[in-house]
PDB file of C-alpha atoms in Angstrom:
ATOM      1  CA  UNK A   4       0.101  35.307 -20.957  1.00  0.00           C
ATOM      2  CA  UNK A   5      -2.736  32.896 -18.733  1.00  0.00           C
ATOM      3  CA  UNK A   6      -3.801  33.641 -15.339  1.00  0.00           C
ATOM      4  CA  UNK A   7      -2.341  30.283 -14.019  1.00  0.00           C
ATOM      5  CA  UNK A   8       1.646  31.069 -15.501  1.00  0.00           C
ATOM      6  CA  UNK A   9       1.160  34.546 -13.687  1.00  0.00           C
ATOM      7  CA  UNK A  10      -0.060  33.402 -10.146  1.00  0.00           C
ATOM      8  CA  UNK A  11       2.477  34.080  -7.479  1.00  0.00           C
ATOM      9  CA  UNK A  12       2.961  30.787  -5.958  1.00  0.00           C
ATOM     10  CA  UNK A  13       2.678  32.232  -2.704  1.00  0.00           C
ATOM     11  CA  UNK A  14      -1.091  33.223  -3.608  1.00  0.00           C
ATOM     12  CA  UNK A  15      -1.296  29.661  -5.352  1.00  0.00           C
ATOM     13  CA  UNK A  16      -0.950  28.288  -1.988  1.00  0.00           C
ATOM     14  CA  UNK A  17      -2.938  30.668  -0.130  1.00  0.00           C
ATOM     15  CA  UNK A  18      -5.684  29.842  -2.832  1.00  0.00           C
ATOM     16  CA  UNK A  19      -5.174  25.810  -2.014  1.00  0.00           C
ATOM     17  CA  UNK A  20      -5.278  26.124   1.985  1.00  0.00           C
ATOM     18  CA  UNK A  21      -8.492  27.921   1.786  1.00  0.00           C
ATOM     19  CA  UNK A  22     -10.164  25.825  -0.949  1.00  0.00           C
ATOM     20  CA  UNK A  23      -9.093  22.665   1.005  1.00  0.00           C
ATOM     21  CA  UNK A  24     -10.110  24.085   4.698  1.00  0.00           C
ATOM     22  CA  UNK A  25     -13.770  24.766   2.815  1.00  0.00           C
ATOM     23  CA  UNK A  26     -14.165  21.301   1.783  1.00  0.00           C
ATOM     24  CA  UNK A  27     -12.940  20.231   4.871  1.00  0.00           C
ATOM     25  CA  UNK A  28     -15.411  22.386   6.428  1.00  0.00           C
ATOM     26  CA  UNK A  29     -17.907  21.492   4.257  1.00  0.00           C
ATOM     27  CA  UNK A  30     -17.554  17.728   4.554  1.00  0.00           C
ATOM     28  CA  UNK A  31     -17.638  17.582   8.310  1.00  0.00           C
ATOM     29  CA  UNK A  32     -20.469  19.913   8.343  1.00  0.00           C
ATOM     30  CA  UNK A  33     -22.471  17.376   6.369  1.00  0.00           C
ATOM     31  CA  UNK A  34     -21.002  14.478   8.550  1.00  0.00           C
ATOM     32  CA  UNK A  35     -22.321  15.651  11.575  1.00  0.00           C
ATOM     33  CA  UNK A  36     -25.945  16.892  10.228  1.00  0.00           C
ATOM     34  CA  UNK A  37     -26.328  13.069   9.126  1.00  0.00           C
ATOM     35  CA  UNK A  38     -24.784  11.257  11.808  1.00  0.00           C
ATOM     36  CA  UNK A  39     -27.188   9.895  14.135  1.00  0.00           C
ATOM     37  CA  UNK A  40     -26.307  10.816  17.892  1.00  0.00           C
ATOM     38  CA  UNK A  41     -25.680   7.940  20.402  1.00  0.00           C
ATOM     39  CA  UNK A  42     -23.223   6.388  22.605  1.00  0.00           C
ATOM     40  CA  UNK A  43     -23.103   3.221  20.363  1.00  0.00           C
ATOM     41  CA  UNK A  44     -22.569   4.881  17.179  1.00  0.00           C
ATOM     42  CA  UNK A  45     -19.624   7.216  18.653  1.00  0.00           C
ATOM     43  CA  UNK A  46     -17.770   4.179  19.937  1.00  0.00           C
ATOM     44  CA  UNK A  47     -14.701   2.400  18.432  1.00  0.00           C
ATOM     45  CA  UNK A  48     -15.663   0.274  15.023  1.00  0.00           C
ATOM     46  CA  UNK A  49     -12.015  -1.590  13.973  1.00  0.00           C
ATOM     47  CA  UNK A  50     -11.794  -4.652  11.650  1.00  0.00           C
ATOM     48  CA  UNK A  51     -15.678  -4.641  11.131  1.00  0.00           C
ATOM     49  CA  UNK A  52     -16.289  -5.633  14.592  1.00  0.00           C
ATOM     50  CA  UNK A  53     -17.808  -3.463  17.325  1.00  0.00           C
ATOM     51  CA  UNK A  54     -15.899  -3.852  20.475  1.00  0.00           C
ATOM     52  CA  UNK A  55     -16.688  -6.115  23.155  1.00  0.00           C
ATOM     53  CA  UNK A  56     -15.861  -9.741  24.365  1.00  0.00           C
ATOM     54  CA  UNK A  57     -15.810 -11.077  20.538  1.00  0.00           C
ATOM     55  CA  UNK A  58     -12.636  -8.817  20.162  1.00  0.00           C
ATOM     56  CA  UNK A  59     -10.928 -11.412  22.049  1.00  0.00           C
ATOM     57  CA  UNK A  60     -11.714 -14.344  19.920  1.00  0.00           C
ATOM     58  CA  UNK A  61      -8.815 -15.618  17.410  1.00  0.00           C
ATOM     59  CA  UNK A  62      -8.818 -14.186  14.281  1.00  0.00           C
ATOM     60  CA  UNK A  63      -9.490 -16.355  11.130  1.00  0.00           C
ATOM     61  CA  UNK A  64      -6.416 -17.647   8.778  1.00  0.00           C
ATOM     62  CA  UNK A  65      -8.784 -15.949   6.048  1.00  0.00           C
ATOM     63  CA  UNK A  66      -8.316 -12.767   7.180  1.00  0.00           C
ATOM     64  CA  UNK A  67      -4.250 -12.796   7.669  1.00  0.00           C
ATOM     65  CA  UNK A  68      -4.430 -14.304   3.894  1.00  0.00           C
ATOM     66  CA  UNK A  69      -6.264 -10.975   2.537  1.00  0.00           C
ATOM     67  CA  UNK A  70      -3.950  -8.810   4.419  1.00  0.00           C
ATOM     68  CA  UNK A  71      -0.737 -10.748   2.838  1.00  0.00           C
ATOM     69  CA  UNK A  72      -2.527 -10.595  -0.291  1.00  0.00           C
ATOM     70  CA  UNK A  73      -3.121  -6.794   0.035  1.00  0.00           C
ATOM     71  CA  UNK A  74       0.486  -6.200   0.922  1.00  0.00           C
ATOM     72  CA  UNK A  75       1.953  -8.098  -2.093  1.00  0.00           C
ATOM     73  CA  UNK A  76      -0.481  -6.231  -4.717  1.00  0.00           C
ATOM     74  CA  UNK A  77       0.317  -2.892  -2.738  1.00  0.00           C
ATOM     75  CA  UNK A  78       4.092  -3.221  -3.061  1.00  0.00           C
ATOM     76  CA  UNK A  79       3.477  -4.155  -6.789  1.00  0.00           C
ATOM     77  CA  UNK A  80       1.718  -1.110  -7.199  1.00  0.00           C
ATOM     78  CA  UNK A  81       4.445   0.878  -5.539  1.00  0.00           C
ATOM     79  CA  UNK A  82       6.947  -0.578  -8.495  1.00  0.00           C
ATOM     80  CA  UNK A  83       4.662   0.386 -11.246  1.00  0.00           C
ATOM     81  CA  UNK A  84       4.441   4.059  -9.650  1.00  0.00           C
ATOM     82  CA  UNK A  85       8.391   3.688 -10.018  1.00  0.00           C
ATOM     83  CA  UNK A  86       8.002   2.459 -13.817  1.00  0.00           C
ATOM     84  CA  UNK A  87       5.855   5.311 -14.142  1.00  0.00           C
ATOM     85  CA  UNK A  88       8.430   7.885 -13.156  1.00  0.00           C
ATOM     86  CA  UNK A  89      11.088   6.549 -15.669  1.00  0.00           C
ATOM     87  CA  UNK A  90       8.465   5.379 -18.602  1.00  0.00           C
ATOM     88  CA  UNK A  91      10.483   8.071 -20.705  1.00  0.00           C
ATOM     89  CA  UNK A  92      13.570   6.557 -20.082  1.00  0.00           C
ATOM     90  CA  UNK A  93      13.155   2.884 -20.387  1.00  0.00           C
ATOM     91  CA  UNK A  94      11.170   3.100 -23.368  1.00  0.00           C
ATOM     92  CA  UNK A  95       9.115   0.197 -25.323  1.00  0.00           C
ATOM     93  CA  UNK A  96      11.319  -2.553 -23.463  1.00  0.00           C
ATOM     94  CA  UNK A  97      10.162  -1.181 -20.445  1.00  0.00           C
ATOM     95  CA  UNK A  98       6.499  -0.702 -21.589  1.00  0.00           C
ATOM     96  CA  UNK A  99       6.403  -4.633 -22.347  1.00  0.00           C
ATOM     97  CA  UNK A 100       7.995  -5.575 -18.976  1.00  0.00           C
ATOM     98  CA  UNK A 101       5.337  -4.015 -16.983  1.00  0.00           C
ATOM     99  CA  UNK A 102       2.791  -5.060 -19.267  1.00  0.00           C
ATOM    100  CA  UNK A 103       3.889  -8.686 -18.676  1.00  0.00           C
ATOM    101  CA  UNK A 104       4.131  -7.847 -14.972  1.00  0.00           C
ATOM    102  CA  UNK A 105       0.228  -6.549 -14.880  1.00  0.00           C
ATOM    103  CA  UNK A 106      -0.612  -9.174 -16.859  1.00  0.00           C
ATOM    104  CA  UNK A 107       0.899 -11.471 -13.960  1.00  0.00           C
ATOM    105  CA  UNK A 108      -0.605  -9.370 -11.427  1.00  0.00           C
ATOM    106  CA  UNK A 109      -3.933 -10.451 -12.829  1.00  0.00           C
ATOM    107  CA  UNK A 110      -3.532 -13.692 -13.183  1.00  0.00           C
ATOM    108  CA  UNK A 111      -2.269 -14.009  -9.669  1.00  0.00           C
ATOM    109  CA  UNK A 112      -5.591 -12.119  -8.659  1.00  0.00           C
ATOM    110  CA  UNK A 113      -7.780 -14.537 -10.461  1.00  0.00           C
ATOM    111  CA  UNK A 114      -6.636 -17.759  -9.438  1.00  0.00           C
ATOM    112  CA  UNK A 115      -6.705 -16.339  -5.692  1.00  0.00           C
ATOM    113  CA  UNK A 116     -10.389 -15.373  -6.611  1.00  0.00           C
ATOM    114  CA  UNK A 117     -11.138 -18.532  -8.217  1.00  0.00           C
ATOM    115  CA  UNK A 118      -9.824 -20.537  -5.379  1.00  0.00           C
ATOM    116  CA  UNK A 119     -11.883 -18.365  -2.735  1.00  0.00           C
ATOM    117  CA  UNK A 120      -8.605 -17.014  -0.879  1.00  0.00           C
ATOM    118  CA  UNK A 121     -10.301 -13.955  -0.875  1.00  0.00           C
ATOM    119  CA  UNK A 122     -13.783 -15.016   0.784  1.00  0.00           C
ATOM    120  CA  UNK A 123     -14.347 -14.591   4.560  1.00  0.00           C
ATOM    121  CA  UNK A 124     -17.670 -15.914   4.674  1.00  0.00           C
ATOM    122  CA  UNK A 125     -18.874 -19.553   4.983  1.00  0.00           C
ATOM    123  CA  UNK A 126     -17.008 -21.825   2.525  1.00  0.00           C
ATOM    124  CA  UNK A 127     -19.916 -22.308   0.170  1.00  0.00           C
ATOM    125  CA  UNK A 128     -18.004 -25.952  -1.453  1.00  0.00           C
ATOM    126  CA  UNK A 129     -19.020 -27.738   1.683  1.00  0.00           C
ATOM    127  CA  UNK A 130     -22.357 -26.871   2.155  1.00  0.00           C
TER     128      UNK A 130
END
């Protein structure tokens, strides 16, 4: 009989909470030591732009396209997780369908990448 199979679930939960708390405390402690103190460094930083007058500028369409692509690929990843849960039940036909699904995803990503839909910088083709 191994140690893990004989462990009381409450003890396992307690050990998990203790280890997670220690890891969190160590990570926060290291972050405090590494961070440079200063008022500007502690400000809100969102969407890659510091707060200020520039935050009121209109958002370009490329950011919206990237957000839409992210949502599409995120939903498709959730569908793959659902397939993984039922993989034994659906068998080989399900694996073939999931493979076709992933290949189509990769083809769509390659098309978006080649088309430049994921670029947010200056347009290189015009310069």
